[in-house]
Amino acid sequence: MEAKAGLSTSEAIGVPSDYVLVAGIRSGDENAMAQMYDRYSGIVYSVALRVLGDTGAAEDILQDVFMQLWRNPGAFDASRGTLPAWLSVIARNRAIDSLRKKRPESEIEDVIVSVEPDFASEADRKFALEKIRGTLSEMPAAQRTTLEMAFFEGLTHSEIASKTGDPLGTVKTRIRSGLLLLRKAFQT
Amino acid sequence: MTVHEQFAEDLALYALGALEGDERAGLEKHLEECSACRRELQRLRGDLSLLAMSASGPAPPQRSRQRLLSAIAKEPRSAAATRSAPWWRAFEWLGALAAVAVVGLLLSQNTNLRRKLVSLQTELTNQQAELAQAKDVVATFTAPEAQQITLVSAKTPPQPQGKAFYLRGKGHLIFLANNMPVLPPGKAYELWLIPTSGFPIPAGTFKPDAHGSGTVVNPPLRAGIEAKAFAITVEPEAGSAAPTSQPIMVGAGE
């Protein structure tokens, strides 16, 4: 079994790990919140901007997501997954709710994200981004478009099928197999 | 355990928030009962987070940082913590009203009440017997005078050993350790639950007795966390929110 309980490399060189920052936020440390923002505001903002296509609306989502973390840091505990993965999924869901002018459908406490790369450092994130873009560019165009319509436009499988003219079953299969391709890219 | 193939595509749609109506209700019912599909849902959300990463674009404007920091300065943690209280008040009042209604109903059904009382007394007697038995079991594990004997292969010197008994659905945990080395002053051993993904979760501290034995019984843990492993680190006496040293013992679930 791997010993995950130890210190990370970044921590060893003086950069606090995510869980040290979350512990700080839990105790009301505003500086920890500022560091968390500096680390992950780019991911949250990019996702929101891609979904909403409007900088003002994306800034509102950014504010909303981090305020939720501040008000309710207990919503993110270790069992929720890695922080950047969790934040990016929360940001996407909030942005889609905003796009559809819906009240938030799921509580942030209900979202658990399990992912292989932990994006612990800026270098990890850059490496992951290249790999993800590479995997997406190798996908058949129809599959990539279907996946992006479902994720970034928040369209249901039925809406995608009626928009593209593809059979419903094909749309469902493309979504799942596309996600599995992304997963496979990070499996050794 | 493997994912149920008939739910595989629906799980992806559910992770996207695109599943509705009967399909959604059917899947949610299945998820309550199937840990393999719950785990797959978490992994699919992980796959979605990879897709989210592909959105990498311009950094947010500097004013957003200032806006956030100004907002949190106006909401210190204590104020934020107390804000969620009022909605419970409504439940307290509802609870009180419900209690009055129940009492009224029971008074009007006196015969029924007597019959139920006999049944409840029998149930109570049974539960007391079960409770006494459970207390005996726990006492055997945790009583200071309980002898703890670890059997190992002959000719093997005593090794530090820990055994965790974990009931995920209820968040109950009993941990027993033997042959633990003596700690430096001001330090304690801290047990960590390592979830299937994410950071270690504190699961109690202990100091071994003169014989090197220690226990942790039901530390405060949220119910439902799937444990990949447990680990022990040496921490300050008061315990840490996150490990500050390398684990000295680890063990994965069987």
GROMACS .gro file of C-alpha atoms in nm:
model
  442
    1MET     CA    1   0.000   0.000   0.000
    2GLU     CA    2   0.134   0.344  -0.081
    3ALA     CA    3   0.196   0.576   0.211
    4LYS     CA    4  -0.018   0.875   0.120
    5ALA     CA    5  -0.022   1.012   0.471
    6GLY     CA    6   0.321   1.169   0.443
    7LEU     CA    7   0.430   1.512   0.338
    8SER     CA    8   0.421   1.607  -0.028
    9THR     CA    9   0.731   1.721  -0.214
   10SER     CA   10   0.597   2.075  -0.241
   11GLU     CA   11   0.538   2.085   0.133
   12ALA     CA   12   0.893   1.977   0.194
   13ILE     CA   13   1.014   2.289   0.013
   14GLY     CA   14   0.787   2.517   0.216
   15VAL     CA   15   0.467   2.533   0.008
   16PRO     CA   16   0.169   2.430   0.221
   17SER     CA   17  -0.027   2.135   0.084
   18ASP     CA   18  -0.397   2.165   0.002
   19TYR     CA   19  -0.499   1.988   0.318
   20VAL     CA   20  -0.294   2.224   0.532
   21LEU     CA   21  -0.471   2.516   0.359
   22VAL     CA   22  -0.814   2.355   0.409
   23ALA     CA   23  -0.732   2.306   0.778
   24GLY     CA   24  -0.641   2.677   0.790
   25ILE     CA   25  -0.968   2.776   0.625
   26ARG     CA   26  -1.156   2.563   0.878
   27SER     CA   27  -0.998   2.760   1.157
   28GLY     CA   28  -1.090   3.089   0.988
   29ASP     CA   29  -0.747   3.181   0.850
   30GLU     CA   30  -0.805   3.443   0.578
   31ASN     CA   31  -0.447   3.408   0.456
   32ALA     CA   32  -0.502   3.037   0.390
   33MET     CA   33  -0.809   3.134   0.187
   34ALA     CA   34  -0.603   3.383  -0.015
   35GLN     CA   35  -0.343   3.115  -0.090
   36MET     CA   36  -0.615   2.871  -0.190
   37TYR     CA   37  -0.760   3.134  -0.423
   38ASP     CA   38  -0.419   3.204  -0.580
   39ARG     CA   39  -0.373   2.832  -0.639
   40TYR     CA   40  -0.710   2.740  -0.788
   41SER     CA   41  -0.897   3.053  -0.899
   42GLY     CA   42  -0.759   2.998  -1.252
   43ILE     CA   43  -0.920   2.654  -1.284
   44VAL     CA   44  -1.254   2.765  -1.139
   45TYR     CA   45  -1.268   3.083  -1.351
   46SER     CA   46  -1.168   2.903  -1.673
   47VAL     CA   47  -1.439   2.641  -1.632
   48ALA     CA   48  -1.704   2.903  -1.553
   49LEU     CA   49  -1.593   3.124  -1.844
   50ARG     CA   50  -1.598   2.831  -2.088
   51VAL     CA   51  -1.955   2.742  -1.981
   52LEU     CA   52  -2.097   3.093  -1.958
   53GLY     CA   53  -1.889   3.280  -2.219
   54ASP     CA   54  -1.919   3.597  -2.013
   55THR     CA   55  -1.644   3.732  -1.790
   56GLY     CA   56  -1.880   3.904  -1.543
   57ALA     CA   57  -2.092   3.590  -1.498
   58ALA     CA   58  -1.776   3.378  -1.463
   59GLU     CA   59  -1.647   3.614  -1.191
   60ASP     CA   60  -1.976   3.567  -1.004
   61ILE     CA   61  -1.934   3.187  -1.014
   62LEU     CA   62  -1.574   3.223  -0.897
   63GLN     CA   63  -1.689   3.431  -0.602
   64ASP     CA   64  -1.975   3.192  -0.527
   65VAL     CA   65  -1.759   2.878  -0.527
   66PHE     CA   66  -1.488   3.021  -0.301
   67MET     CA   67  -1.741   3.181  -0.066
   68GLN     CA   68  -1.903   2.841  -0.024
   69LEU     CA   69  -1.567   2.694   0.066
   70TRP     CA   70  -1.516   2.974   0.319
   71ARG     CA   71  -1.864   2.946   0.471
   72ASN     CA   72  -1.872   2.570   0.478
   73PRO     CA   73  -1.518   2.428   0.461
   74GLY     CA   74  -1.653   2.109   0.618
   75ALA     CA   75  -1.823   2.041   0.283
   76PHE     CA   76  -1.481   1.954   0.151
   77ASP     CA   77  -1.314   1.691   0.357
   78ALA     CA   78  -1.056   1.440   0.255
   79SER     CA   79  -1.314   1.192   0.138
   80ARG     CA   80  -1.442   1.432  -0.132
   81GLY     CA   81  -1.136   1.384  -0.353
   82THR     CA   82  -0.856   1.617  -0.454
   83LEU     CA   83  -0.937   1.984  -0.415
   84PRO     CA   84  -0.879   2.109  -0.773
   85ALA     CA   85  -1.084   1.821  -0.916
   86TRP     CA   86  -1.363   1.888  -0.667
   87LEU     CA   87  -1.357   2.266  -0.727
   88SER     CA   88  -1.367   2.223  -1.105
   89VAL     CA   89  -1.670   1.992  -1.090
   90ILE     CA   90  -1.848   2.225  -0.843
   91ALA     CA   91  -1.767   2.526  -1.068
   92ARG     CA   92  -1.903   2.349  -1.377
   93ASN     CA   93  -2.224   2.247  -1.199
   94ARG     CA   94  -2.280   2.597  -1.060
   95ALA     CA   95  -2.212   2.755  -1.401
   96ILE     CA   96  -2.457   2.517  -1.574
   97ASP     CA   97  -2.720   2.596  -1.307
   98SER     CA   98  -2.661   2.966  -1.372
   99LEU     CA   99  -2.682   2.914  -1.751
  100ARG     CA  100  -3.013   2.737  -1.711
  101LYS     CA  101  -3.128   2.986  -1.450
  102LYS     CA  102  -3.187   2.700  -1.213
  103ARG     CA  103  -3.144   2.688  -0.841
  104PRO     CA  104  -2.838   2.480  -0.751
  105GLU     CA  105  -2.956   2.123  -0.790
  106SER     CA  106  -2.708   1.935  -0.582
  107GLU     CA  107  -2.556   2.034  -0.250
  108ILE     CA  108  -2.180   2.065  -0.265
  109GLU     CA  109  -2.165   1.819   0.025
  110ASP     CA  110  -2.296   1.548  -0.208
  111VAL     CA  111  -2.019   1.572  -0.466
  112ILE     CA  112  -1.737   1.320  -0.434
  113VAL     CA  113  -1.470   1.319  -0.703
  114SER     CA  114  -1.220   1.038  -0.749
  115VAL     CA  115  -0.936   1.101  -0.990
  116GLU     CA  116  -0.586   0.959  -1.041
  117PRO     CA  117  -0.371   1.272  -1.097
  118ASP     CA  118  -0.368   1.490  -0.786
  119PHE     CA  119  -0.260   1.814  -0.960
  120ALA     CA  120  -0.053   1.884  -0.649
  121SER     CA  121   0.187   2.125  -0.817
  122GLU     CA  122   0.173   2.372  -1.103
  123ALA     CA  123   0.401   2.136  -1.301
  124ASP     CA  124   0.157   1.846  -1.240
  125ARG     CA  125  -0.130   2.059  -1.367
  126LYS     CA  126   0.059   2.164  -1.682
  127PHE     CA  127   0.154   1.804  -1.755
  128ALA     CA  128  -0.205   1.689  -1.701
  129LEU     CA  129  -0.340   1.966  -1.924
  130GLU     CA  130  -0.116   1.858  -2.214
  131LYS     CA  131  -0.224   1.498  -2.171
  132ILE     CA  132  -0.593   1.589  -2.157
  133ARG     CA  133  -0.570   1.810  -2.466
  134GLY     CA  134  -0.378   1.535  -2.646
  135THR     CA  135  -0.646   1.278  -2.561
  136LEU     CA  136  -0.926   1.508  -2.671
  137SER     CA  137  -0.753   1.587  -3.001
  138GLU     CA  138  -0.711   1.216  -3.074
  139MET     CA  139  -1.082   1.146  -3.019
  140PRO     CA  140  -1.313   1.129  -3.321
  141ALA     CA  141  -1.448   1.483  -3.373
  142ALA     CA  142  -1.810   1.372  -3.319
  143GLN     CA  143  -1.723   1.216  -2.984
  144ARG     CA  144  -1.529   1.519  -2.863
  145THR     CA  145  -1.812   1.752  -2.967
  146THR     CA  146  -2.070   1.534  -2.791
  147LEU     CA  147  -1.865   1.529  -2.472
  148GLU     CA  148  -1.812   1.905  -2.477
  149MET     CA  149  -2.180   1.975  -2.547
  150ALA     CA  150  -2.274   1.761  -2.248
  151PHE     CA  151  -2.015   1.907  -2.014
  152PHE     CA  152  -1.964   2.270  -2.113
  153GLU     CA  153  -2.308   2.344  -2.257
  154GLY     CA  154  -2.498   2.133  -2.004
  155LEU     CA  155  -2.711   1.972  -2.276
  156THR     CA  156  -2.885   1.645  -2.191
  157HIS     CA  157  -2.833   1.340  -2.411
  158SER     CA  158  -3.180   1.394  -2.562
  159GLU     CA  159  -3.100   1.758  -2.644
  160ILE     CA  160  -2.771   1.658  -2.805
  161ALA     CA  161  -2.942   1.384  -3.010
  162SER     CA  162  -3.203   1.623  -3.143
  163LYS     CA  163  -2.941   1.890  -3.218
  164THR     CA  164  -2.698   1.661  -3.400
  165GLY     CA  165  -2.944   1.408  -3.542
  166ASP     CA  166  -2.747   1.120  -3.389
  167PRO     CA  167  -2.934   0.827  -3.229
  168LEU     CA  168  -2.983   0.862  -2.853
  169GLY     CA  169  -2.792   0.539  -2.787
  170THR     CA  170  -2.493   0.666  -2.986
  171VAL     CA  171  -2.486   0.989  -2.785
  172LYS     CA  172  -2.493   0.798  -2.455
  173THR     CA  173  -2.215   0.564  -2.566
  174ARG     CA  174  -1.997   0.850  -2.692
  175ILE     CA  175  -2.026   1.032  -2.360
  176ARG     CA  176  -1.929   0.735  -2.146
  177SER     CA  177  -1.655   0.600  -2.370
  178GLY     CA  178  -1.511   0.952  -2.410
  179LEU     CA  179  -1.485   0.988  -2.032
  180LEU     CA  180  -1.323   0.645  -2.007
  181LEU     CA  181  -1.063   0.749  -2.267
  182LEU     CA  182  -0.967   1.046  -2.049
  183ARG     CA  183  -0.941   0.816  -1.747
  184LYS     CA  184  -0.729   0.567  -1.938
  185ALA     CA  185  -0.481   0.840  -2.037
  186PHE     CA  186  -0.380   0.868  -1.670
  187GLN     CA  187  -0.368   0.500  -1.589
  188THR     CA  188  -0.025   0.350  -1.589
  189MET     CA  189  -1.690  -0.581  -0.735
  190THR     CA  190  -1.779  -0.463  -1.083
  191VAL     CA  191  -2.009  -0.192  -1.211
  192HIS     CA  192  -2.351  -0.313  -1.320
  193GLU     CA  193  -2.338  -0.283  -1.697
  194GLN     CA  194  -2.705  -0.188  -1.729
  195PHE     CA  195  -2.633   0.129  -1.530
  196ALA     CA  196  -2.295   0.213  -1.687
  197GLU     CA  197  -2.414   0.476  -1.937
  198ASP     CA  198  -2.673   0.619  -1.700
  199LEU     CA  199  -2.400   0.671  -1.438
  200ALA     CA  200  -2.211   0.898  -1.680
  201LEU     CA  201  -2.528   1.096  -1.753
  202TYR     CA  202  -2.603   1.117  -1.381
  203ALA     CA  203  -2.253   1.252  -1.312
  204LEU     CA  204  -2.325   1.522  -1.571
  205GLY     CA  205  -2.659   1.603  -1.405
  206ALA     CA  206  -2.838   1.504  -1.727
  207LEU     CA  207  -3.045   1.210  -1.600
  208GLU     CA  208  -3.405   1.285  -1.509
  209GLY     CA  209  -3.737   1.130  -1.412
  210ASP     CA  210  -3.774   0.755  -1.361
  211GLU     CA  211  -3.424   0.681  -1.492
  212ARG     CA  212  -3.274   0.910  -1.231
  213ALA     CA  213  -3.492   0.775  -0.948
  214GLY     CA  214  -3.410   0.416  -1.049
  215LEU     CA  215  -3.037   0.483  -1.054
  216GLU     CA  216  -3.042   0.667  -0.721
  217LYS     CA  217  -3.218   0.370  -0.563
  218HIS     CA  218  -2.955   0.137  -0.705
  219LEU     CA  219  -2.672   0.365  -0.585
  220GLU     CA  220  -2.799   0.339  -0.227
  221GLU     CA  221  -2.737  -0.033  -0.240
  222CYS     CA  222  -2.435  -0.073  -0.471
  223SER     CA  223  -2.093   0.043  -0.356
  224ALA     CA  224  -1.929  -0.058  -0.689
  225CYS     CA  225  -2.157   0.180  -0.881
  226ARG     CA  226  -2.111   0.454  -0.617
  227ARG     CA  227  -1.737   0.420  -0.664
  228GLU     CA  228  -1.775   0.432  -1.043
  229LEU     CA  229  -1.983   0.751  -1.009
  230GLN     CA  230  -1.699   0.911  -0.813
  231ARG     CA  231  -1.450   0.806  -1.079
  232LEU     CA  232  -1.673   0.943  -1.356
  233ARG     CA  233  -1.681   1.275  -1.171
  234GLY     CA  234  -1.303   1.249  -1.163
  235ASP     CA  235  -1.307   1.199  -1.542
  236LEU     CA  236  -1.527   1.509  -1.570
  237SER     CA  237  -1.275   1.706  -1.368
  238LEU     CA  238  -1.014   1.614  -1.632
  239LEU     CA  239  -1.247   1.749  -1.898
  240ALA     CA  240  -1.288   2.065  -1.688
  241MET     CA  241  -0.909   2.108  -1.684
  242SER     CA  242  -0.914   2.136  -2.064
  243ALA     CA  243  -1.092   2.471  -2.023
  244SER     CA  244  -0.770   2.633  -1.907
  245GLY     CA  245  -0.788   2.996  -2.015
  246PRO     CA  246  -0.706   3.348  -1.898
  247ALA     CA  247  -0.652   3.420  -1.530
  248PRO     CA  248  -0.937   3.597  -1.351
  249PRO     CA  249  -0.903   3.975  -1.316
  250GLN     CA  250  -0.725   4.107  -1.006
  251ARG     CA  251  -1.048   4.270  -0.884
  252SER     CA  252  -1.198   3.922  -0.827
  253ARG     CA  253  -0.931   3.845  -0.568
  254GLN     CA  254  -0.999   4.170  -0.388
  255ARG     CA  255  -1.373   4.111  -0.403
  256LEU     CA  256  -1.336   3.768  -0.242
  257LEU     CA  257  -1.096   3.882   0.029
  258SER     CA  258  -1.322   4.178   0.117
  259ALA     CA  259  -1.621   3.943   0.138
  260ILE     CA  260  -1.451   3.692   0.368
  261ALA     CA  261  -1.319   3.972   0.589
  262LYS     CA  262  -1.683   4.069   0.645
  263GLU     CA  263  -1.771   3.710   0.734
  264PRO     CA  264  -1.533   3.588   1.003
  265ARG     CA  265  -1.554   3.214   1.065
  266SER     CA  266  -1.755   3.240   1.391
  267ALA     CA  267  -2.026   3.448   1.220
  268ALA     CA  268  -2.033   3.209   0.928
  269ALA     CA  269  -2.069   2.914   1.163
  270THR     CA  270  -2.364   3.059   1.349
  271ARG     CA  271  -2.553   3.167   1.038
  272SER     CA  272  -2.672   2.817   0.961
  273ALA     CA  273  -2.844   2.780   1.299
  274PRO     CA  274  -3.184   2.939   1.237
  275TRP     CA  275  -3.325   2.672   1.008
  276TRP     CA  276  -3.285   2.419   1.284
  277ARG     CA  277  -3.510   2.639   1.496
  278ALA     CA  278  -3.793   2.571   1.256
  279PHE     CA  279  -3.740   2.199   1.306
  280GLU     CA  280  -3.739   2.242   1.682
  281TRP     CA  281  -4.081   2.408   1.663
  282LEU     CA  282  -4.205   2.147   1.419
  283GLY     CA  283  -4.073   1.879   1.652
  284ALA     CA  284  -4.257   2.030   1.947
  285LEU     CA  285  -4.583   2.055   1.749
  286ALA     CA  286  -4.542   1.697   1.630
  287ALA     CA  287  -4.487   1.580   1.987
  288VAL     CA  288  -4.811   1.748   2.101
  289ALA     CA  289  -4.999   1.584   1.815
  290VAL     CA  290  -4.854   1.241   1.894
  291VAL     CA  291  -4.944   1.271   2.264
  292GLY     CA  292  -5.302   1.363   2.171
  293LEU     CA  293  -5.328   1.069   1.937
  294LEU     CA  294  -5.193   0.824   2.195
  295LEU     CA  295  -5.431   0.948   2.466
  296SER     CA  296  -5.723   0.880   2.238
  297GLN     CA  297  -5.598   0.529   2.168
  298ASN     CA  298  -5.539   0.409   2.519
  299THR     CA  299  -5.594   0.041   2.453
  300ASN     CA  300  -5.350   0.043   2.167
  301LEU     CA  301  -5.103   0.223   2.385
  302ARG     CA  302  -5.112  -0.046   2.656
  303ARG     CA  303  -5.057  -0.318   2.398
  304LYS     CA  304  -4.768  -0.126   2.247
  305LEU     CA  305  -4.625  -0.065   2.591
  306VAL     CA  306  -4.603  -0.438   2.662
  307SER     CA  307  -4.437  -0.490   2.324
  308LEU     CA  308  -4.194  -0.203   2.384
  309GLN     CA  309  -4.105  -0.335   2.730
  310THR     CA  310  -4.017  -0.672   2.575
  311GLU     CA  311  -3.813  -0.494   2.308
  312LEU     CA  312  -3.640  -0.284   2.573
  313THR     CA  313  -3.548  -0.593   2.775
  314ASN     CA  314  -3.402  -0.753   2.463
  315GLN     CA  315  -3.211  -0.435   2.374
  316GLN     CA  316  -3.073  -0.406   2.728
  317ALA     CA  317  -2.945  -0.762   2.704
  318GLU     CA  318  -2.785  -0.685   2.364
  319LEU     CA  319  -2.637  -0.363   2.502
  320ALA     CA  320  -2.487  -0.544   2.801
  321GLN     CA  321  -2.334  -0.798   2.565
  322ALA     CA  322  -2.196  -0.520   2.341
  323LYS     CA  323  -2.049  -0.344   2.647
  324ASP     CA  324  -1.879  -0.668   2.749
  325VAL     CA  325  -1.728  -0.702   2.401
  326VAL     CA  326  -1.598  -0.343   2.400
  327ALA     CA  327  -1.470  -0.375   2.759
  328THR     CA  328  -1.272  -0.682   2.661
  329PHE     CA  329  -1.100  -0.471   2.397
  330THR     CA  330  -1.054  -0.152   2.592
  331ALA     CA  331  -1.044  -0.220   2.971
  332PRO     CA  332  -0.707  -0.121   3.121
  333GLU     CA  333  -0.685  -0.455   3.299
  334ALA     CA  334  -0.760  -0.652   2.980
  335GLN     CA  335  -0.462  -0.862   2.878
  336GLN     CA  336  -0.367  -0.823   2.514
  337ILE     CA  337  -0.167  -1.109   2.375
  338THR     CA  338  -0.041  -1.107   2.019
  339LEU     CA  339   0.050  -1.444   1.875
  340VAL     CA  340   0.326  -1.448   1.617
  341SER     CA  341   0.545  -1.715   1.463
  342ALA     CA  342   0.789  -1.868   1.709
  343LYS     CA  343   1.132  -1.701   1.711
  344THR     CA  344   0.989  -1.373   1.577
  345PRO     CA  345   1.059  -1.075   1.806
  346PRO     CA  346   0.746  -0.872   1.900
  347GLN     CA  347   0.656  -0.622   1.627
  348PRO     CA  348   0.430  -0.316   1.651
  349GLN     CA  349   0.086  -0.423   1.534
  350GLY     CA  350  -0.248  -0.252   1.483
  351LYS     CA  351  -0.589  -0.389   1.399
  352ALA     CA  352  -0.873  -0.164   1.286
  353PHE     CA  353  -1.239  -0.276   1.284
  354TYR     CA  354  -1.435  -0.031   1.071
  355LEU     CA  355  -1.809  -0.019   1.003
  356ARG     CA  356  -1.836   0.225   0.709
  357GLY     CA  357  -2.216   0.261   0.708
  358LYS     CA  358  -2.218   0.391   1.065
  359GLY     CA  359  -1.874   0.549   1.080
  360HIS     CA  360  -1.784   0.323   1.374
  361LEU     CA  361  -1.422   0.233   1.432
  362ILE     CA  362  -1.236   0.030   1.692
  363PHE     CA  363  -0.858   0.023   1.673
  364LEU     CA  364  -0.628  -0.191   1.885
  365ALA     CA  365  -0.250  -0.160   1.889
  366ASN     CA  366   0.020  -0.374   2.051
  367ASN     CA  367   0.396  -0.354   2.101
  368MET     CA  368   0.402   0.015   2.016
  369PRO     CA  369   0.735   0.193   2.078
  370VAL     CA  370   0.752   0.447   2.362
  371LEU     CA  371   0.672   0.800   2.241
  372PRO     CA  372   0.884   1.111   2.291
  373PRO     CA  373   0.739   1.357   2.549
  374GLY     CA  374   0.448   1.567   2.419
  375LYS     CA  375   0.374   1.326   2.134
  376ALA     CA  376   0.092   1.080   2.062
  377TYR     CA  377   0.014   0.829   1.794
  378GLU     CA  378  -0.256   0.947   1.553
  379LEU     CA  379  -0.468   0.709   1.351
  380TRP     CA  380  -0.569   0.816   0.996
  381LEU     CA  381  -0.844   0.688   0.775
  382ILE     CA  382  -0.717   0.698   0.415
  383PRO     CA  383  -1.025   0.737   0.193
  384THR     CA  384  -1.045   0.595  -0.157
  385SER     CA  385  -0.944   0.939  -0.278
  386GLY     CA  386  -0.835   1.257  -0.108
  387PHE     CA  387  -0.652   1.344   0.208
  388PRO     CA  388  -0.614   1.135   0.523
  389ILE     CA  389  -0.891   1.191   0.780
  390PRO     CA  390  -0.801   1.213   1.153
  391ALA     CA  391  -0.937   0.905   1.334
  392GLY     CA  392  -0.825   0.956   1.692
  393THR     CA  393  -0.505   0.969   1.895
  394PHE     CA  394  -0.368   0.733   2.159
  395LYS     CA  395  -0.071   0.685   2.387
  396PRO     CA  396   0.037   0.329   2.452
  397ASP     CA  397   0.039   0.196   2.809
  398ALA     CA  398   0.346   0.051   2.981
  399HIS     CA  399   0.305  -0.269   2.778
  400GLY     CA  400   0.289  -0.085   2.445
  401SER     CA  401  -0.089  -0.137   2.402
  402GLY     CA  402  -0.334   0.134   2.295
  403THR     CA  403  -0.692   0.168   2.171
  404VAL     CA  404  -0.911   0.410   1.982
  405VAL     CA  405  -1.286   0.358   2.016
  406ASN     CA  406  -1.535   0.535   1.790
  407PRO     CA  407  -1.355   0.861   1.703
  408PRO     CA  408  -1.584   1.123   1.546
  409LEU     CA  409  -1.612   1.007   1.183
  410ARG     CA  410  -1.881   1.086   0.928
  411ALA     CA  411  -2.078   0.777   0.826
  412GLY     CA  412  -2.027   0.636   0.478
  413ILE     CA  413  -1.659   0.714   0.407
  414GLU     CA  414  -1.503   0.430   0.210
  415ALA     CA  415  -1.163   0.348   0.356
  416LYS     CA  416  -0.878   0.240   0.133
  417ALA     CA  417  -0.642   0.199   0.427
  418PHE     CA  418  -0.552   0.311   0.778
  419ALA     CA  419  -0.222   0.462   0.885
  420ILE     CA  420  -0.046   0.574   1.204
  421THR     CA  421   0.179   0.878   1.241
  422VAL     CA  422   0.349   1.039   1.540
  423GLU     CA  423   0.188   1.377   1.608
  424PRO     CA  424   0.177   1.644   1.880
  425GLU     CA  425  -0.024   1.526   2.182
  426ALA     CA  426  -0.336   1.725   2.087
  427GLY     CA  427  -0.348   1.558   1.746
  428SER     CA  428  -0.316   1.717   1.401
  429ALA     CA  429  -0.571   1.801   1.134
  430ALA     CA  430  -0.332   1.667   0.869
  431PRO     CA  431  -0.033   1.435   0.905
  432THR     CA  432   0.290   1.619   0.982
  433SER     CA  433   0.518   1.316   0.960
  434GLN     CA  434   0.561   1.003   0.754
  435PRO     CA  435   0.338   0.710   0.855
  436ILE     CA  436   0.506   0.449   1.070
  437MET     CA  437   0.235   0.189   1.013
  438VAL     CA  438  -0.010   0.141   0.727
  439GLY     CA  439  -0.261  -0.129   0.643
  440ALA     CA  440  -0.506  -0.172   0.358
  441GLY     CA  441  -0.855  -0.321   0.398
  442GLU     CA  442  -0.906  -0.691   0.353
   0.00000   0.00000   0.00000
